[in-house]
């Protein structure tokens, strides 16, 4: 059945994919996910192992560093903070309050 404005799927998750190096990433329902053992390459040439926030990959979370030439950027990392749960994290509240009250 065709519906007006319906866009057909052009891709689907491969449920049968296997990883050659499963210690650094994991597959969940056909999606490749970072783990705490994923090597991350930093813009300064260094690297470390870690992951993003469970939703957004670490590399994407670091994108604001690219804005440093245009504006003042300060990045605070909160280990273990989840993508949505961070809004209820007291560490985030302290950083946010310090920022808006200009204590930081």
mmCIF file of N, CA, C and O in Angstrom:
data_model
loop_
_atom_site.group_PDB
_atom_site.id
_atom_site.type_symbol
_atom_site.label_atom_id
_atom_site.label_comp_id
_atom_site.label_asym_id
_atom_site.label_seq_id
_atom_site.Cartn_x
_atom_site.Cartn_y
_atom_site.Cartn_z
ATOM 1 N N UNK A 1 0.853 -1.180 0.000
ATOM 2 C CA UNK A 1 0.000 0.000 0.000
ATOM 3 C C UNK A 1 0.893 1.236 0.000
ATOM 4 O O UNK A 1 1.804 1.345 0.814
ATOM 5 N N UNK A 2 0.669 2.135 -0.914
ATOM 6 C CA UNK A 2 1.417 3.385 -0.988
ATOM 7 C C UNK A 2 0.614 4.504 -0.333
ATOM 8 O O UNK A 2 -0.586 4.585 -0.482
ATOM 9 N N UNK A 3 1.300 5.333 0.431
ATOM 10 C CA UNK A 3 0.666 6.475 1.072
ATOM 11 C C UNK A 3 1.267 7.746 0.500
ATOM 12 O O UNK A 3 2.480 7.819 0.298
ATOM 13 N N UNK A 4 0.449 8.779 0.258
ATOM 14 C CA UNK A 4 0.998 10.048 -0.241
ATOM 15 C C UNK A 4 2.033 10.601 0.739
ATOM 16 O O UNK A 4 1.811 10.614 1.946
ATOM 17 N N UNK A 5 3.184 11.002 0.245
ATOM 18 C CA UNK A 5 4.237 11.553 1.082
ATOM 19 C C UNK A 5 5.070 10.509 1.807
ATOM 20 O O UNK A 5 5.983 10.843 2.540
ATOM 21 N N UNK A 6 4.767 9.222 1.613
ATOM 22 C CA UNK A 6 5.521 8.164 2.281
ATOM 23 C C UNK A 6 6.900 8.032 1.645
ATOM 24 O O UNK A 6 7.036 7.968 0.443
ATOM 25 N N UNK A 7 7.925 8.014 2.470
ATOM 26 C CA UNK A 7 9.308 7.861 1.992
ATOM 27 C C UNK A 7 9.737 6.430 2.313
ATOM 28 O O UNK A 7 9.739 6.022 3.476
ATOM 29 N N UNK A 8 10.110 5.661 1.296
ATOM 30 C CA UNK A 8 10.531 4.273 1.558
ATOM 31 C C UNK A 8 11.877 4.219 2.267
ATOM 32 O O UNK A 8 12.693 5.129 2.146
ATOM 33 N N UNK A 9 12.109 3.160 3.024
ATOM 34 C CA UNK A 9 13.390 2.954 3.695
ATOM 35 C C UNK A 9 14.457 2.601 2.669
ATOM 36 O O UNK A 9 14.217 1.795 1.787
ATOM 37 N N UNK A 10 15.626 3.202 2.806
ATOM 38 C CA UNK A 10 16.730 2.889 1.917
ATOM 39 C C UNK A 10 17.813 2.096 2.618
ATOM 40 O O UNK A 10 18.787 1.722 2.022
ATOM 41 N N UNK A 11 17.671 1.877 3.921
ATOM 42 C CA UNK A 11 18.665 1.127 4.675
ATOM 43 C C UNK A 11 17.970 0.390 5.808
ATOM 44 O O UNK A 11 16.866 0.718 6.200
ATOM 45 N N UNK A 12 18.643 -0.590 6.321
ATOM 46 C CA UNK A 12 18.151 -1.290 7.502
ATOM 47 C C UNK A 12 19.361 -1.797 8.284
ATOM 48 O O UNK A 12 20.445 -1.942 7.745
ATOM 49 N N UNK A 13 19.175 -2.044 9.561
ATOM 50 C CA UNK A 13 20.256 -2.534 10.406
ATOM 51 C C UNK A 13 20.555 -3.984 10.076
ATOM 52 O O UNK A 13 19.654 -4.780 9.874
ATOM 53 N N UNK A 14 21.830 -4.294 10.015
ATOM 54 C CA UNK A 14 22.265 -5.658 9.738
ATOM 55 C C UNK A 14 22.394 -6.401 11.062
ATOM 56 O O UNK A 14 23.357 -6.227 11.797
ATOM 57 N N UNK A 15 21.423 -7.201 11.380
ATOM 58 C CA UNK A 15 21.389 -7.933 12.645
ATOM 59 C C UNK A 15 22.430 -9.057 12.707
ATOM 60 O O UNK A 15 22.692 -9.588 13.779
ATOM 61 N N UNK A 16 23.004 -9.432 11.568
ATOM 62 C CA UNK A 16 23.956 -10.545 11.528
ATOM 63 C C UNK A 16 25.421 -10.101 11.543
ATOM 64 O O UNK A 16 26.312 -10.925 11.514
ATOM 65 N N UNK A 17 25.672 -8.805 11.595
ATOM 66 C CA UNK A 17 27.041 -8.294 11.596
ATOM 67 C C UNK A 17 27.771 -8.720 12.862
ATOM 68 O O UNK A 17 27.195 -8.779 13.943
ATOM 69 N N UNK A 18 29.051 -9.041 12.717
ATOM 70 C CA UNK A 18 29.898 -9.399 13.859
ATOM 71 C C UNK A 18 31.128 -8.506 13.838
ATOM 72 O O UNK A 18 31.593 -8.093 12.776
ATOM 73 N N UNK A 19 31.657 -8.213 14.997
ATOM 74 C CA UNK A 19 32.839 -7.358 15.105
ATOM 75 C C UNK A 19 34.111 -8.177 15.076
ATOM 76 O O UNK A 19 34.190 -9.235 15.697
ATOM 77 N N UNK A 20 35.137 -7.653 14.389
ATOM 78 C CA UNK A 20 36.421 -8.348 14.379
ATOM 79 C C UNK A 20 37.214 -8.051 15.656
ATOM 80 O O UNK A 20 38.053 -8.839 16.051
ATOM 81 N N UNK A 21 36.954 -6.903 16.284
ATOM 82 C CA UNK A 21 37.613 -6.528 17.531
ATOM 83 C C UNK A 21 36.548 -6.121 18.548
ATOM 84 O O UNK A 21 36.356 -4.936 18.829
ATOM 85 N N UNK A 22 35.842 -7.082 19.125
ATOM 86 C CA UNK A 22 34.699 -6.753 19.988
ATOM 87 C C UNK A 22 35.047 -6.074 21.307
ATOM 88 O O UNK A 22 34.163 -5.584 21.987
ATOM 89 N N UNK A 23 36.330 -6.001 21.666
ATOM 90 C CA UNK A 23 36.659 -5.375 22.948
ATOM 91 C C UNK A 23 36.543 -3.852 22.932
ATOM 92 O O UNK A 23 36.420 -3.230 23.968
ATOM 93 N N UNK A 24 36.599 -3.217 21.751
ATOM 94 C CA UNK A 24 36.565 -1.754 21.717
ATOM 95 C C UNK A 24 35.201 -1.171 21.359
ATOM 96 O O UNK A 24 34.965 0.007 21.597
ATOM 97 N N UNK A 25 34.337 -1.969 20.792
ATOM 98 C CA UNK A 25 32.982 -1.543 20.433
ATOM 99 C C UNK A 25 32.036 -2.706 20.709
ATOM 100 O O UNK A 25 32.472 -3.831 20.904
ATOM 101 N N UNK A 26 30.738 -2.415 20.704
ATOM 102 C CA UNK A 26 29.767 -3.493 20.801
ATOM 103 C C UNK A 26 28.625 -3.222 19.825
ATOM 104 O O UNK A 26 28.385 -2.077 19.446
ATOM 105 N N UNK A 27 27.978 -4.279 19.400
ATOM 106 C CA UNK A 27 26.816 -4.170 18.528
ATOM 107 C C UNK A 27 25.568 -4.424 19.356
ATOM 108 O O UNK A 27 25.462 -5.441 20.028
ATOM 109 N N UNK A 28 24.648 -3.487 19.296
ATOM 110 C CA UNK A 28 23.380 -3.638 19.989
ATOM 111 C C UNK A 28 22.275 -3.435 18.967
ATOM 112 O O UNK A 28 22.130 -2.350 18.405
ATOM 113 N N UNK A 29 21.527 -4.503 18.703
ATOM 114 C CA UNK A 29 20.417 -4.442 17.748
ATOM 115 C C UNK A 29 20.855 -3.876 16.400
ATOM 116 O O UNK A 29 20.178 -3.067 15.788
ATOM 117 N N UNK A 30 22.058 -4.269 15.961
ATOM 118 C CA UNK A 30 22.566 -3.830 14.665
ATOM 119 C C UNK A 30 23.210 -2.456 14.665
ATOM 120 O O UNK A 30 23.584 -1.945 13.619
ATOM 121 N N UNK A 31 23.355 -1.820 15.828
ATOM 122 C CA UNK A 31 23.982 -0.496 15.915
ATOM 123 C C UNK A 31 25.352 -0.627 16.569
ATOM 124 O O UNK A 31 25.493 -1.306 17.575
ATOM 125 N N UNK A 32 26.353 0.042 15.995
ATOM 126 C CA UNK A 32 27.702 0.040 16.540
ATOM 127 C C UNK A 32 27.777 1.061 17.667
ATOM 128 O O UNK A 32 27.445 2.232 17.483
ATOM 129 N N UNK A 33 28.221 0.620 18.850
ATOM 130 C CA UNK A 33 28.277 1.485 20.015
ATOM 131 C C UNK A 33 29.700 1.532 20.578
ATOM 132 O O UNK A 33 30.396 0.529 20.587
ATOM 133 N N UNK A 34 30.093 2.707 21.066
ATOM 134 C CA UNK A 34 31.361 2.844 21.767
ATOM 135 C C UNK A 34 31.257 2.163 23.129
ATOM 136 O O UNK A 34 30.163 1.983 23.657
ATOM 137 N N UNK A 35 32.415 1.820 23.683
ATOM 138 C CA UNK A 35 32.476 1.310 25.052
ATOM 139 C C UNK A 35 33.542 2.113 25.791
ATOM 140 O O UNK A 35 34.211 2.966 25.190
ATOM 141 N N UNK A 36 33.731 1.839 27.056
ATOM 142 C CA UNK A 36 34.779 2.515 27.813
ATOM 143 C C UNK A 36 36.169 2.125 27.322
ATOM 144 O O UNK A 36 37.154 2.747 27.693
ATOM 145 N N UNK A 37 36.250 1.105 26.447
ATOM 146 C CA UNK A 37 37.537 0.669 25.896
ATOM 147 C C UNK A 37 37.761 1.173 24.471
ATOM 148 O O UNK A 37 38.733 0.804 23.830
ATOM 149 N N UNK A 38 36.876 2.033 23.967
ATOM 150 C CA UNK A 38 37.024 2.587 22.623
ATOM 151 C C UNK A 38 38.124 3.650 22.631
ATOM 152 O O UNK A 38 38.102 4.560 23.456
ATOM 153 N N UNK A 39 39.080 3.538 21.723
ATOM 154 C CA UNK A 39 40.140 4.541 21.619
ATOM 155 C C UNK A 39 39.585 5.788 20.946
ATOM 156 O O UNK A 39 38.988 5.716 19.877
ATOM 157 N N UNK A 40 39.801 6.932 21.592
ATOM 158 C CA UNK A 40 39.351 8.218 21.060
ATOM 159 C C UNK A 40 40.577 9.039 20.705
ATOM 160 O O UNK A 40 41.493 9.177 21.509
ATOM 161 N N UNK A 41 40.589 9.582 19.496
ATOM 162 C CA UNK A 41 41.688 10.429 19.041
ATOM 163 C C UNK A 41 41.318 11.881 19.317
ATOM 164 O O UNK A 41 40.271 12.350 18.888
ATOM 165 N N UNK A 42 42.153 12.587 20.033
ATOM 166 C CA UNK A 42 41.903 13.983 20.373
ATOM 167 C C UNK A 42 42.508 14.914 19.329
ATOM 168 O O UNK A 42 43.438 14.545 18.627
ATOM 169 N N UNK A 43 41.973 16.132 19.264
ATOM 170 C CA UNK A 43 42.445 17.091 18.267
ATOM 171 C C UNK A 43 43.894 17.517 18.510
ATOM 172 O O UNK A 43 44.561 17.972 17.595
ATOM 173 N N UNK A 44 44.406 17.350 19.731
ATOM 174 C CA UNK A 44 45.790 17.732 20.021
ATOM 175 C C UNK A 44 46.774 16.604 19.729
ATOM 176 O O UNK A 44 47.951 16.694 20.044
ATOM 177 N N UNK A 45 46.289 15.506 19.133
ATOM 178 C CA UNK A 45 47.162 14.398 18.757
ATOM 179 C C UNK A 45 47.262 13.297 19.799
ATOM 180 O O UNK A 45 47.846 12.258 19.546
ATOM 181 N N UNK A 46 46.706 13.519 20.974
ATOM 182 C CA UNK A 46 46.719 12.490 22.011
ATOM 183 C C UNK A 46 45.513 11.571 21.843
ATOM 184 O O UNK A 46 44.628 11.839 21.034
ATOM 185 N N UNK A 47 45.495 10.503 22.597
ATOM 186 C CA UNK A 47 44.345 9.603 22.561
ATOM 187 C C UNK A 47 44.104 9.038 23.958
ATOM 188 O O UNK A 47 44.964 9.119 24.829
ATOM 189 N N UNK A 48 42.927 8.515 24.161
ATOM 190 C CA UNK A 48 42.571 7.880 25.428
ATOM 191 C C UNK A 48 41.445 6.897 25.139
ATOM 192 O O UNK A 48 40.913 6.851 24.030
ATOM 193 N N UNK A 49 41.090 6.096 26.116
ATOM 194 C CA UNK A 49 39.963 5.191 25.942
ATOM 195 C C UNK A 49 38.772 5.718 26.718
ATOM 196 O O UNK A 49 38.915 6.214 27.839
ATOM 197 N N UNK A 50 37.606 5.657 26.109
ATOM 198 C CA UNK A 50 36.374 6.137 26.723
ATOM 199 C C UNK A 50 35.274 6.179 25.695
ATOM 200 O O UNK A 50 35.461 5.800 24.535
ATOM 201 N N UNK A 51 34.114 6.636 26.115
ATOM 202 C CA UNK A 51 32.976 6.684 25.202
ATOM 203 C C UNK A 51 32.187 7.958 25.424
ATOM 204 O O UNK A 51 32.469 8.737 26.336
ATOM 205 N N UNK A 52 31.169 8.134 24.600
ATOM 206 C CA UNK A 52 30.302 9.303 24.711
ATOM 207 C C UNK A 52 29.334 9.148 25.874
ATOM 208 O O UNK A 52 29.644 8.531 26.889
ATOM 209 N N UNK A 53 28.143 9.691 25.700
ATOM 210 C CA UNK A 53 27.185 9.676 26.800
ATOM 211 C C UNK A 53 26.118 8.590 26.674
ATOM 212 O O UNK A 53 25.101 8.642 27.332
ATOM 213 N N UNK A 54 26.354 7.624 25.813
ATOM 214 C CA UNK A 54 25.387 6.551 25.628
ATOM 215 C C UNK A 54 24.432 6.809 24.480
ATOM 216 O O UNK A 54 23.740 5.917 24.023
ATOM 217 N N UNK A 55 24.402 8.036 23.993
ATOM 218 C CA UNK A 55 23.568 8.401 22.845
ATOM 219 C C UNK A 55 24.415 9.067 21.775
ATOM 220 O O UNK A 55 24.358 8.711 20.612
ATOM 221 N N UNK A 56 25.224 10.030 22.182
ATOM 222 C CA UNK A 56 26.061 10.784 21.254
ATOM 223 C C UNK A 56 27.504 10.297 21.371
ATOM 224 O O UNK A 56 28.041 10.215 22.472
ATOM 225 N N UNK A 57 28.154 9.958 20.232
ATOM 226 C CA UNK A 57 29.549 9.508 20.280
ATOM 227 C C UNK A 57 30.475 10.603 20.830
ATOM 228 O O UNK A 57 30.210 11.795 20.682
ATOM 229 N N UNK A 58 31.564 10.187 21.446
ATOM 230 C CA UNK A 58 32.508 11.130 22.050
ATOM 231 C C UNK A 58 32.997 12.159 21.039
ATOM 232 O O UNK A 58 33.069 13.347 21.344
ATOM 233 N N UNK A 59 33.330 11.714 19.826
ATOM 234 C CA UNK A 59 33.834 12.633 18.801
ATOM 235 C C UNK A 59 32.848 13.777 18.562
ATOM 236 O O UNK A 59 33.232 14.939 18.453
ATOM 237 N N UNK A 60 31.565 13.469 18.498
ATOM 238 C CA UNK A 60 30.551 14.507 18.276
ATOM 239 C C UNK A 60 30.425 15.440 19.473
ATOM 240 O O UNK A 60 30.192 16.641 19.313
ATOM 241 N N UNK A 61 30.576 14.894 20.674
ATOM 242 C CA UNK A 61 30.502 15.736 21.868
ATOM 243 C C UNK A 61 31.652 16.736 21.929
ATOM 244 O O UNK A 61 31.558 17.757 22.604
ATOM 245 N N UNK A 62 32.746 16.463 21.221
ATOM 246 C CA UNK A 62 33.908 17.348 21.218
ATOM 247 C C UNK A 62 33.839 18.436 20.146
ATOM 248 O O UNK A 62 34.717 19.285 20.068
ATOM 249 N N UNK A 63 32.798 18.436 19.316
ATOM 250 C CA UNK A 63 32.692 19.400 18.223
ATOM 251 C C UNK A 63 32.787 20.861 18.672
ATOM 252 O O UNK A 63 33.371 21.685 17.969
ATOM 253 N N UNK A 64 32.269 21.240 19.840
ATOM 254 C CA UNK A 64 32.405 22.650 20.252
ATOM 255 C C UNK A 64 33.845 23.153 20.317
ATOM 256 O O UNK A 64 34.076 24.362 20.222
ATOM 257 N N UNK A 65 34.818 22.260 20.432
ATOM 258 C CA UNK A 65 36.220 22.704 20.413
ATOM 259 C C UNK A 65 36.543 23.451 19.129
ATOM 260 O O UNK A 65 37.388 24.344 19.122
ATOM 261 N N UNK A 66 35.883 23.096 18.039
ATOM 262 C CA UNK A 66 36.122 23.747 16.749
ATOM 263 C C UNK A 66 35.649 25.200 16.754
ATOM 264 O O UNK A 66 36.045 25.979 15.895
ATOM 265 N N UNK A 67 34.804 25.590 17.689
ATOM 266 C CA UNK A 67 34.266 26.947 17.750
ATOM 267 C C UNK A 67 35.175 27.894 18.519
ATOM 268 O O UNK A 67 34.893 29.087 18.624
ATOM 269 N N UNK A 68 36.276 27.415 19.085
ATOM 270 C CA UNK A 68 37.124 28.229 19.959
ATOM 271 C C UNK A 68 37.684 29.475 19.280
ATOM 272 O O UNK A 68 37.992 30.445 19.949
ATOM 273 N N UNK A 69 37.812 29.452 17.968
ATOM 274 C CA UNK A 69 38.334 30.636 17.272
ATOM 275 C C UNK A 69 37.291 31.747 17.190
ATOM 276 O O UNK A 69 37.637 32.909 17.072
ATOM 277 N N UNK A 70 36.016 31.379 17.252
ATOM 278 C CA UNK A 70 34.938 32.359 17.120
ATOM 279 C C UNK A 70 34.346 32.810 18.453
ATOM 280 O O UNK A 70 33.766 33.883 18.543
ATOM 281 N N UNK A 71 34.435 31.973 19.483
ATOM 282 C CA UNK A 71 33.828 32.329 20.771
ATOM 283 C C UNK A 71 34.528 31.604 21.914
ATOM 284 O O UNK A 71 35.331 30.705 21.690
ATOM 285 N N UNK A 72 34.202 32.007 23.118
ATOM 286 C CA UNK A 72 34.797 31.415 24.307
ATOM 287 C C UNK A 72 34.116 30.071 24.575
ATOM 288 O O UNK A 72 32.913 30.023 24.811
ATOM 289 N N UNK A 73 34.881 28.996 24.534
ATOM 290 C CA UNK A 73 34.340 27.654 24.743
ATOM 291 C C UNK A 73 35.014 27.017 25.942
ATOM 292 O O UNK A 73 36.235 27.041 26.059
ATOM 293 N N UNK A 74 34.202 26.493 26.833
ATOM 294 C CA UNK A 74 34.715 25.742 27.976
ATOM 295 C C UNK A 74 33.985 24.408 28.012
ATOM 296 O O UNK A 74 32.756 24.365 28.011
ATOM 297 N N UNK A 75 34.733 23.340 28.013
ATOM 298 C CA UNK A 75 34.131 22.004 28.011
ATOM 299 C C UNK A 75 34.334 21.365 29.373
ATOM 300 O O UNK A 75 35.452 21.332 29.888
ATOM 301 N N UNK A 76 33.257 20.885 29.945
ATOM 302 C CA UNK A 76 33.289 20.173 31.219
ATOM 303 C C UNK A 76 32.812 18.753 30.958
ATOM 304 O O UNK A 76 31.735 18.568 30.393
ATOM 305 N N UNK A 77 33.587 17.767 31.335
ATOM 306 C CA UNK A 77 33.182 16.376 31.170
ATOM 307 C C UNK A 77 32.731 15.828 32.516
ATOM 308 O O UNK A 77 33.378 16.056 33.534
ATOM 309 N N UNK A 78 31.615 15.126 32.498
ATOM 310 C CA UNK A 78 31.054 14.531 33.706
ATOM 311 C C UNK A 78 31.036 13.020 33.525
ATOM 312 O O UNK A 78 30.086 12.465 32.963
ATOM 313 N N UNK A 79 32.083 12.340 33.957
ATOM 314 C CA UNK A 79 32.155 10.887 33.779
ATOM 315 C C UNK A 79 30.917 10.172 34.332
ATOM 316 O O UNK A 79 30.451 10.478 35.431
ATOM 317 N N UNK A 80 30.373 9.279 33.521
ATOM 318 C CA UNK A 80 29.225 8.486 33.934
ATOM 319 C C UNK A 80 27.887 9.153 33.734
ATOM 320 O O UNK A 80 26.842 8.544 33.971
ATOM 321 N N UNK A 81 27.866 10.416 33.298
ATOM 322 C CA UNK A 81 26.599 11.114 33.093
ATOM 323 C C UNK A 81 25.956 10.644 31.795
ATOM 324 O O UNK A 81 26.586 10.658 30.749
ATOM 325 N N UNK A 82 24.699 10.240 31.866
ATOM 326 C CA UNK A 82 23.967 9.800 30.683
ATOM 327 C C UNK A 82 23.406 10.981 29.912
ATOM 328 O O UNK A 82 23.301 12.103 30.421
ATOM 329 N N UNK A 83 23.012 10.734 28.681
ATOM 330 C CA UNK A 83 22.541 11.781 27.767
ATOM 331 C C UNK A 83 21.390 12.589 28.366
ATOM 332 O O UNK A 83 21.418 13.811 28.371
ATOM 333 N N UNK A 84 20.373 11.938 28.837
ATOM 334 C CA UNK A 84 19.225 12.647 29.425
ATOM 335 C C UNK A 84 19.397 12.850 30.927
ATOM 336 O O UNK A 84 18.969 13.868 31.471
ATOM 337 N N UNK A 85 20.011 11.890 31.576
ATOM 338 C CA UNK A 85 20.155 11.934 33.027
ATOM 339 C C UNK A 85 21.033 13.086 33.501
ATOM 340 O O UNK A 85 20.950 13.497 34.654
ATOM 341 N N UNK A 86 21.850 13.641 32.594
ATOM 342 C CA UNK A 86 22.752 14.722 32.989
ATOM 343 C C UNK A 86 21.980 15.920 33.535
ATOM 344 O O UNK A 86 22.465 16.649 34.392
ATOM 345 N N UNK A 87 20.746 16.120 33.069
ATOM 346 C CA UNK A 87 19.958 17.259 33.546
ATOM 347 C C UNK A 87 19.590 17.139 35.017
ATOM 348 O O UNK A 87 19.294 18.137 35.666
ATOM 349 N N UNK A 88 19.621 15.931 35.572
ATOM 350 C CA UNK A 88 19.355 15.721 36.982
ATOM 351 C C UNK A 88 20.621 15.511 37.800
ATOM 352 O O UNK A 88 20.546 15.210 38.990
ATOM 353 N N UNK A 89 21.782 15.694 37.199
ATOM 354 C CA UNK A 89 23.063 15.446 37.851
ATOM 355 C C UNK A 89 23.507 16.702 38.603
ATOM 356 O O UNK A 89 23.630 17.781 38.021
ATOM 357 N N UNK A 90 23.761 16.573 39.896
ATOM 358 C CA UNK A 90 24.144 17.734 40.706
ATOM 359 C C UNK A 90 25.452 18.367 40.221
ATOM 360 O O UNK A 90 25.658 19.571 40.386
ATOM 361 N N UNK A 91 26.339 17.582 39.596
ATOM 362 C CA UNK A 91 27.577 18.158 39.056
ATOM 363 C C UNK A 91 27.258 19.144 37.941
ATOM 364 O O UNK A 91 27.858 20.220 37.841
ATOM 365 N N UNK A 92 26.294 18.770 37.088
ATOM 366 C CA UNK A 92 25.866 19.669 36.014
ATOM 367 C C UNK A 92 25.241 20.933 36.604
ATOM 368 O O UNK A 92 25.518 22.045 36.148
ATOM 369 N N UNK A 93 24.392 20.767 37.626
ATOM 370 C CA UNK A 93 23.747 21.931 38.248
ATOM 371 C C UNK A 93 24.790 22.919 38.764
ATOM 372 O O UNK A 93 24.659 24.130 38.572
ATOM 373 N N UNK A 94 25.857 22.412 39.422
ATOM 374 C CA UNK A 94 26.890 23.280 39.962
ATOM 375 C C UNK A 94 27.619 24.018 38.836
ATOM 376 O O UNK A 94 27.834 25.234 38.911
ATOM 377 N N UNK A 95 27.985 23.315 37.784
ATOM 378 C CA UNK A 95 28.681 23.944 36.650
ATOM 379 C C UNK A 95 27.792 25.000 36.009
ATOM 380 O O UNK A 95 28.229 26.116 35.708
ATOM 381 N N UNK A 96 26.523 24.675 35.805
ATOM 382 C CA UNK A 96 25.586 25.607 35.179
ATOM 383 C C UNK A 96 25.391 26.860 36.042
ATOM 384 O O UNK A 96 25.464 27.984 35.549
ATOM 385 N N UNK A 97 25.179 26.654 37.334
ATOM 386 C CA UNK A 97 24.985 27.807 38.229
ATOM 387 C C UNK A 97 26.235 28.668 38.296
ATOM 388 O O UNK A 97 26.145 29.913 38.297
ATOM 389 N N UNK A 98 27.396 28.061 38.354
ATOM 390 C CA UNK A 98 28.641 28.826 38.353
ATOM 391 C C UNK A 98 28.780 29.641 37.074
ATOM 392 O O UNK A 98 29.232 30.778 37.087
ATOM 393 N N UNK A 99 28.366 29.060 35.950
ATOM 394 C CA UNK A 99 28.458 29.747 34.663
ATOM 395 C C UNK A 99 27.516 30.948 34.597
ATOM 396 O O UNK A 99 27.927 32.046 34.258
ATOM 397 N N UNK A 100 26.241 30.725 34.957
ATOM 398 C CA UNK A 100 25.272 31.825 34.828
ATOM 399 C C UNK A 100 25.458 32.902 35.891
ATOM 400 O O UNK A 100 25.026 34.037 35.708
ATOM 401 N N UNK A 101 26.128 32.570 36.995
ATOM 402 C CA UNK A 101 26.404 33.578 38.015
ATOM 403 C C UNK A 101 27.826 34.115 37.892
ATOM 404 O O UNK A 101 28.285 34.844 38.755
ATOM 405 N N UNK A 102 28.504 33.692 36.830
ATOM 406 C CA UNK A 102 29.857 34.152 36.485
ATOM 407 C C UNK A 102 30.896 33.818 37.549
ATOM 408 O O UNK A 102 31.885 34.509 37.723
ATOM 409 N N UNK A 103 30.693 32.712 38.278
ATOM 410 C CA UNK A 103 31.685 32.264 39.257
ATOM 411 C C UNK A 103 32.769 31.417 38.593
ATOM 412 O O UNK A 103 33.810 31.195 39.171
ATOM 413 N N UNK A 104 32.494 30.949 37.396
ATOM 414 C CA UNK A 104 33.446 30.062 36.722
ATOM 415 C C UNK A 104 34.270 30.837 35.716
ATOM 416 O O UNK A 104 33.893 31.828 35.199
#
